[in-house]
mmCIF file of C-alpha atoms and ligand atoms in Angstrom:
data_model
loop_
_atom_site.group_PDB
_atom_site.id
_atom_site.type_symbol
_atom_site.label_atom_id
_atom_site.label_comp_id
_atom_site.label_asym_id
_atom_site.label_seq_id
_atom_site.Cartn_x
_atom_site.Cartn_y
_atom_site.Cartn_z
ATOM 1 C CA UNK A 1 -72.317 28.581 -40.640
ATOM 2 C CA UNK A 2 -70.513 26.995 -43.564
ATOM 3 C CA UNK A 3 -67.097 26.279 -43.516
ATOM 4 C CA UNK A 4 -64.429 25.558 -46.335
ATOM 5 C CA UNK A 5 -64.170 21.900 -45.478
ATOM 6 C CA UNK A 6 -68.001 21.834 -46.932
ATOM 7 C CA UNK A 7 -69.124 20.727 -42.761
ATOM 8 C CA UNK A 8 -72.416 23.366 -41.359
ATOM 9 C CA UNK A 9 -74.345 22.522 -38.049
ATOM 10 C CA UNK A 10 -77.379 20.375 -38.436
ATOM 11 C CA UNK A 11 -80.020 19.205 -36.689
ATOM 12 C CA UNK A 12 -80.264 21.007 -32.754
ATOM 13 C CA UNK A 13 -80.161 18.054 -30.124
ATOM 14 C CA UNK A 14 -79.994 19.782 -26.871
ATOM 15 C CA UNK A 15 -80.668 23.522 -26.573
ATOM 16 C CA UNK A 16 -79.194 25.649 -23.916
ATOM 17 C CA UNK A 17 -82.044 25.537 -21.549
ATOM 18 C CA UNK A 18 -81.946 21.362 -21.510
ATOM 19 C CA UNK A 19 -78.006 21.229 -21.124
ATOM 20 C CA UNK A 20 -78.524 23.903 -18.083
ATOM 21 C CA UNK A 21 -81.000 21.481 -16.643
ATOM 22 C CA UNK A 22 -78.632 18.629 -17.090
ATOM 23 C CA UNK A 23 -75.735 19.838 -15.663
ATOM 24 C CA UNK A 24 -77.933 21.167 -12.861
ATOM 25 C CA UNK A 25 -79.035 17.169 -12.428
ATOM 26 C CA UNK A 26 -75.379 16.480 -12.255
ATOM 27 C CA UNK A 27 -74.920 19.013 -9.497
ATOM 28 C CA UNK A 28 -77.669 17.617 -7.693
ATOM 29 C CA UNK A 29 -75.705 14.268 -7.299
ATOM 30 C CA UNK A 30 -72.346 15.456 -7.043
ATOM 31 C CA UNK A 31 -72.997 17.699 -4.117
ATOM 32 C CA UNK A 32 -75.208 15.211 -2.612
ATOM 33 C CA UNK A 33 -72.451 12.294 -3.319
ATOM 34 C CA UNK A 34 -68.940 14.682 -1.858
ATOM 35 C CA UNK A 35 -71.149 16.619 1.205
ATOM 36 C CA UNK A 36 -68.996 17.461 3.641
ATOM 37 C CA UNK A 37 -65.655 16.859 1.675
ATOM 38 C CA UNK A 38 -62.868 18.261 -0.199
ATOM 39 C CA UNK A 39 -63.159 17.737 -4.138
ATOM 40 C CA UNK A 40 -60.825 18.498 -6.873
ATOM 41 C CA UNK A 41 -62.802 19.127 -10.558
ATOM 42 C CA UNK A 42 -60.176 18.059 -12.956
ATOM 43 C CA UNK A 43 -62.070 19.383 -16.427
ATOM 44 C CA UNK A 44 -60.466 17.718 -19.824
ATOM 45 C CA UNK A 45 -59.169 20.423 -22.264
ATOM 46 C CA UNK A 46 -59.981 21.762 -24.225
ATOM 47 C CA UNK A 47 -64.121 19.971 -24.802
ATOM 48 C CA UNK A 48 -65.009 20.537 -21.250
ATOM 49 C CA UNK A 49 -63.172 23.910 -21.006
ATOM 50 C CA UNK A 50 -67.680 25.292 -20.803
ATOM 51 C CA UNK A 51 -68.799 22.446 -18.829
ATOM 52 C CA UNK A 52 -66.270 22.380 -16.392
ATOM 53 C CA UNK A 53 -66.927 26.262 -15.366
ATOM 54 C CA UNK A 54 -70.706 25.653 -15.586
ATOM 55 C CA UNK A 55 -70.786 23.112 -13.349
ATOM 56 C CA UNK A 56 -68.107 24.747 -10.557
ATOM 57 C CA UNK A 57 -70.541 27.284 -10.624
ATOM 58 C CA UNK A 58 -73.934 25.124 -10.341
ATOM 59 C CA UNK A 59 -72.054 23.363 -7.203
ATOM 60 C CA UNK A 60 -71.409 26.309 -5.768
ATOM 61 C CA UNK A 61 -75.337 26.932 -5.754
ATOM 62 C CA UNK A 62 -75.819 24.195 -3.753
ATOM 63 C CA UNK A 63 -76.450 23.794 -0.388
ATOM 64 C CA UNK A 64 -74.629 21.002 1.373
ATOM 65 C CA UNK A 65 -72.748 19.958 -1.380
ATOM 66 C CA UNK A 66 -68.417 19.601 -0.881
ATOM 67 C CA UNK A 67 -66.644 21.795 1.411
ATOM 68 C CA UNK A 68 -64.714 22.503 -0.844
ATOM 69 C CA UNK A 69 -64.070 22.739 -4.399
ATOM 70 C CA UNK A 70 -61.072 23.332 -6.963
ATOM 71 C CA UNK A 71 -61.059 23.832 -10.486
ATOM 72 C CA UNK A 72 -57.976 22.525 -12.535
ATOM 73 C CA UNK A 73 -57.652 21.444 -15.947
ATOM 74 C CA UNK A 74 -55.949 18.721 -17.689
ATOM 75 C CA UNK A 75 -54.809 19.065 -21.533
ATOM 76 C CA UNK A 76 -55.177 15.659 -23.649
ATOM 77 C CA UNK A 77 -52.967 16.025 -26.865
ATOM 78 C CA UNK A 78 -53.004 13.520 -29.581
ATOM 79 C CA UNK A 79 -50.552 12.226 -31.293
ATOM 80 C CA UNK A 80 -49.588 9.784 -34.432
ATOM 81 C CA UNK A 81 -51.776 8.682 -37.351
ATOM 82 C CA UNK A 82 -55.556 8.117 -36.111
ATOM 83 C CA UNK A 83 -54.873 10.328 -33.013
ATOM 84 C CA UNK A 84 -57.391 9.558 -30.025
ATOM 85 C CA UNK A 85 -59.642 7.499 -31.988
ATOM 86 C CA UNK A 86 -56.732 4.774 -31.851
ATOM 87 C CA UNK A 87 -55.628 5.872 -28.333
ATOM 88 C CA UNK A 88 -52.637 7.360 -29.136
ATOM 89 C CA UNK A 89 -52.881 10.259 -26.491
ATOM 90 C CA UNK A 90 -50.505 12.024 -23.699
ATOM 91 C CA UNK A 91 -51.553 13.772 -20.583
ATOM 92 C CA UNK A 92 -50.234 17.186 -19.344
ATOM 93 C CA UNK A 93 -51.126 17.602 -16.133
ATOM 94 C CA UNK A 94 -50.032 20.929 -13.935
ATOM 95 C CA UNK A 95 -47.763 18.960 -11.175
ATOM 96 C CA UNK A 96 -48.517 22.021 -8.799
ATOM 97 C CA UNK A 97 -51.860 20.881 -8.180
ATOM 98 C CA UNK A 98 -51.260 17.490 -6.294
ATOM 99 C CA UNK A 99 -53.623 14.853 -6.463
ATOM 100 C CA UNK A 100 -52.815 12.170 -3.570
ATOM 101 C CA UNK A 101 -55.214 11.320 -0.984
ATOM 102 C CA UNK A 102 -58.000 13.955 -2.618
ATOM 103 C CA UNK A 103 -60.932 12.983 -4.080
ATOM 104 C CA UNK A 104 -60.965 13.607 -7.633
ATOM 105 C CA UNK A 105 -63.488 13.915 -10.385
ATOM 106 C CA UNK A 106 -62.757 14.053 -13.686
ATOM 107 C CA UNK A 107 -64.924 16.179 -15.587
ATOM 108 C CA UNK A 108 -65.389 15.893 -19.658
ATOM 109 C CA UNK A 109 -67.231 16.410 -22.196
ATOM 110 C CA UNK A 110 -67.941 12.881 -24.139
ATOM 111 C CA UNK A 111 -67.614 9.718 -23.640
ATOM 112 C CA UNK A 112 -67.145 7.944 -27.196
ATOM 113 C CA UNK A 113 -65.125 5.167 -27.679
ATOM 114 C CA UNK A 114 -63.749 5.662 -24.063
ATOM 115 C CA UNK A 115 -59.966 5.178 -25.089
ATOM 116 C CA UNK A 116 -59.471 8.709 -23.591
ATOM 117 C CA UNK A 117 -61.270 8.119 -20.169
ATOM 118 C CA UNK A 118 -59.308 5.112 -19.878
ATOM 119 C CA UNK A 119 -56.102 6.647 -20.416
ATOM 120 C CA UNK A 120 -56.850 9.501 -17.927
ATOM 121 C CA UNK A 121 -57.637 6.720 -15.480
ATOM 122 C CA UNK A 122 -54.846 4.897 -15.540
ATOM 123 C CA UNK A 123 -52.800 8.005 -15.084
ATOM 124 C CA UNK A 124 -54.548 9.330 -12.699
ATOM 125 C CA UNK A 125 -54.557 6.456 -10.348
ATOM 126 C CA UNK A 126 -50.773 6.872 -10.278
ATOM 127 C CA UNK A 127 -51.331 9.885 -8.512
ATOM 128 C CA UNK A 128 -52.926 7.816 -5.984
ATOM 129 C CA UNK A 129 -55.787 9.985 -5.250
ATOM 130 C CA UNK A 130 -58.392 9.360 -2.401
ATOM 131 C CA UNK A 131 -61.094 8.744 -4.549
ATOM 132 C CA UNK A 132 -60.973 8.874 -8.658
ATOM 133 C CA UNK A 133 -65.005 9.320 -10.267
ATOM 134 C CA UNK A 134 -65.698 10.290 -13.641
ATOM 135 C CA UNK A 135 -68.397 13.058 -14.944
ATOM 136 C CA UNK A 136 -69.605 12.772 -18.859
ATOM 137 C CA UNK A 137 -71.836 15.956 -19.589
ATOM 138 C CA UNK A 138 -72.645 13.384 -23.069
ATOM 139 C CA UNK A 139 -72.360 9.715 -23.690
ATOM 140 C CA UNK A 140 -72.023 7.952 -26.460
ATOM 141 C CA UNK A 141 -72.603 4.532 -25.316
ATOM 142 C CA UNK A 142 -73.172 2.871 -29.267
ATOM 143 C CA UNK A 143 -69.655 4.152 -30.417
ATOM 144 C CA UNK A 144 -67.648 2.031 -26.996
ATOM 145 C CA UNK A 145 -64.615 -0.273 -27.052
ATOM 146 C CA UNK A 146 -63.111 0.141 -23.251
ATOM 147 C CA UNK A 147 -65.526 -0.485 -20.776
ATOM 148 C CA UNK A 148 -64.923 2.707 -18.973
ATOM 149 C CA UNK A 149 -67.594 3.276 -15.234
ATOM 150 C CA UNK A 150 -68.921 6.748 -15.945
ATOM 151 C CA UNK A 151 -70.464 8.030 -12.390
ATOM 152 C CA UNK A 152 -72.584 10.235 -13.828
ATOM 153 C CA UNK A 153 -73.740 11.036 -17.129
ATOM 154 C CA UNK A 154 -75.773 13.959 -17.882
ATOM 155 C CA UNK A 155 -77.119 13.072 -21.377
ATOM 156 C CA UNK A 156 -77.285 9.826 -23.908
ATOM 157 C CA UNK A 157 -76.594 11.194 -27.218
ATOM 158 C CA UNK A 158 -76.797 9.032 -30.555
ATOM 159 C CA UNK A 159 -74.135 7.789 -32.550
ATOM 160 C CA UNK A 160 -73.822 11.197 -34.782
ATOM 161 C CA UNK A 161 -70.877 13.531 -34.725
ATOM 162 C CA UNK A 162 -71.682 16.503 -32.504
ATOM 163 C CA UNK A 163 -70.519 19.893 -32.129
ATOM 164 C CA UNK A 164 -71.489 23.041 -29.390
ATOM 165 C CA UNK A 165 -70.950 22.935 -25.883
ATOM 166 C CA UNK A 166 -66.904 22.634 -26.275
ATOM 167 C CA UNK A 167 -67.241 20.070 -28.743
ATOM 168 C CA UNK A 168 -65.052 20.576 -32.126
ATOM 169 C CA UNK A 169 -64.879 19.613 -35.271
ATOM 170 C CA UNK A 170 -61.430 21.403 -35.942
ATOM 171 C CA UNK A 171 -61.781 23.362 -33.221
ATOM 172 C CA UNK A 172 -64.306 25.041 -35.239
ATOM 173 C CA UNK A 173 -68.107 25.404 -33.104
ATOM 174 C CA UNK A 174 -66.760 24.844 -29.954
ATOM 175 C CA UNK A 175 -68.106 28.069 -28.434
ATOM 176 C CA UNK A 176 -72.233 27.498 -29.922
ATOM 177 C CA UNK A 177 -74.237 27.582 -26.761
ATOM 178 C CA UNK A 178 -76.032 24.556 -27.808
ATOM 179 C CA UNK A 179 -75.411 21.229 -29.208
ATOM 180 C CA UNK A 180 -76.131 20.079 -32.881
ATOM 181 C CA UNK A 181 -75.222 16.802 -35.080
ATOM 182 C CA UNK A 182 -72.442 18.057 -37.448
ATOM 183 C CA UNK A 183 -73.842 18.225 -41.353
ATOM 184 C CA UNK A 184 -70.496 16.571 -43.491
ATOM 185 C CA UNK A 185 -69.921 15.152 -47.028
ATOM 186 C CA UNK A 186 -68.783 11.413 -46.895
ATOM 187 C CA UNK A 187 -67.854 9.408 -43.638
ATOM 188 C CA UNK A 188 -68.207 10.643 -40.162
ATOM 189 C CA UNK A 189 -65.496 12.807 -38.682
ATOM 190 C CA UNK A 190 -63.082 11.271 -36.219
ATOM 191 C CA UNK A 191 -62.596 13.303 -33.234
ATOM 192 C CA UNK A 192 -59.317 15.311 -33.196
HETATM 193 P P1 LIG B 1 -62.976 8.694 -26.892
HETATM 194 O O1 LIG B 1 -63.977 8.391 -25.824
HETATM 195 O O2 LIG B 1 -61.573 8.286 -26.581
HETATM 196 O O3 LIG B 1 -63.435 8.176 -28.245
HETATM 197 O O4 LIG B 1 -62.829 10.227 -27.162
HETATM 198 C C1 LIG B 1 -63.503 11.186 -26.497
HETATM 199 C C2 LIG B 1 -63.039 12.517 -27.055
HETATM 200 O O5 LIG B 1 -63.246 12.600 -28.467
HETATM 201 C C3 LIG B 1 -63.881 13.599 -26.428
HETATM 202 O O6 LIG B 1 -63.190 14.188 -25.360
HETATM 203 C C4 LIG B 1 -64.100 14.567 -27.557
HETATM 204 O O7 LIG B 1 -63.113 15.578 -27.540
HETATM 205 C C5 LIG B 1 -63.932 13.756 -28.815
HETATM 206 N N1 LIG B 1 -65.243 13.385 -29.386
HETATM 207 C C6 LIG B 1 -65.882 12.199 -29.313
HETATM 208 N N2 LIG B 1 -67.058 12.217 -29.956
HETATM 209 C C7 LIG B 1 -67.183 13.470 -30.457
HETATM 210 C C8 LIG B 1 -68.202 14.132 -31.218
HETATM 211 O O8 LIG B 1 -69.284 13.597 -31.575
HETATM 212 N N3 LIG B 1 -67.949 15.436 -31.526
HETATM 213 C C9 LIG B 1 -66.817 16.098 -31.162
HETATM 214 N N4 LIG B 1 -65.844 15.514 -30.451
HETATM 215 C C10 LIG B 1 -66.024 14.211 -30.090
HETATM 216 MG MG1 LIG B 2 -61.869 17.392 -30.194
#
């Protein structure tokens, strides 16, 4: 695929088969971790739209894992000059689906510089849920400047810009099954 802005996918990092296995890890754990309880899986628009459904759907294969589960969504927009990348980000959050005294994981895609986690956080703990845990199907640990605890991580991925799996480059590639480092002319791509 080659698109106008001169970008084309690159080299494959994780194929289908390895992120099923990961997010099949991460099931492992969660159900293990919420047995017994009520959980809410809040996935972050629109990069962990796939991962979000994937792993609702790997819980549900699980024995012994939460009694009970609901999918919801949050949409991060960016705003201003530099966008997420300087932390310049609002939450929309659907207010019929409340949050206090649930547990709560929040479910997305990448964890890069972590401004985005760390806003989430904050507003989420406003909502003053039972218990607030965060699942990263990707980290990006070389690229971080808010310490932000990730509960579980699924897979450590270098500091290249990446695209499959819900990831974008201008909300172009989202929907490739697999993930690949993005091929560009000149600096790296900031996240949109
Ligand atoms: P941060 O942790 O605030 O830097 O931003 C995380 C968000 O930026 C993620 O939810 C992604 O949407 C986006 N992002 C970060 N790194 C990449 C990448 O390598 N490819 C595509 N999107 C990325
Ligand atoms: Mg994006």
């Amino acid at each position: 695929m080659n698109l106008a802005d001169g970008t084309t996918v690159g080299r494959l990092l994780h194929s289908p088969s390895e992120i099923a296995a990961a997010i099949d890890r991460l099931a492992g754990r969660i159900a293990a971790d919420y047995r017994g309880k009520p959980v809410v899986l809040l996935g972050v628009l629109k990069g962990a739209l796939y991962l979000t459904v994937d792993l609702s759907r790997a819980l549900a294969q699980r024995a012994d894992g939460p009694s009970e589960i609901v999918v919801d969504y949050v949409c991060v927009v960016s705003y201003g000059p530099g966008g997420r990348s300087r932390g310049k980000v609002r939450l929309l959050l659907d207010e019929a689906v409340p949050l206090e005294g649930r547990h709560v994981l929040i479910v997305e895609d990448i964890a890069d510089n972590g401004l985005t986690l760390d806003f989430i956080g904050a507003f989420l703990r406003e909502r003053r849920p039972a218990s607030l845990r965060v699942c990263v199907l990707f980290d990006k640990p070389s690229r971080r400047r808010v310490a932000v605890p990730l509960d579980y991580v699924g897979l450590t991925v270098p500091d290249t810009f990446i695209v499959g799996y819900g990831l974008d480059h201008q909300e172009r590639y989202r929907n490739l099954p697999y993930v690949a480092e993005l091929e560009y002319q000149g600096s790296q791509p900031e996240p949109t």
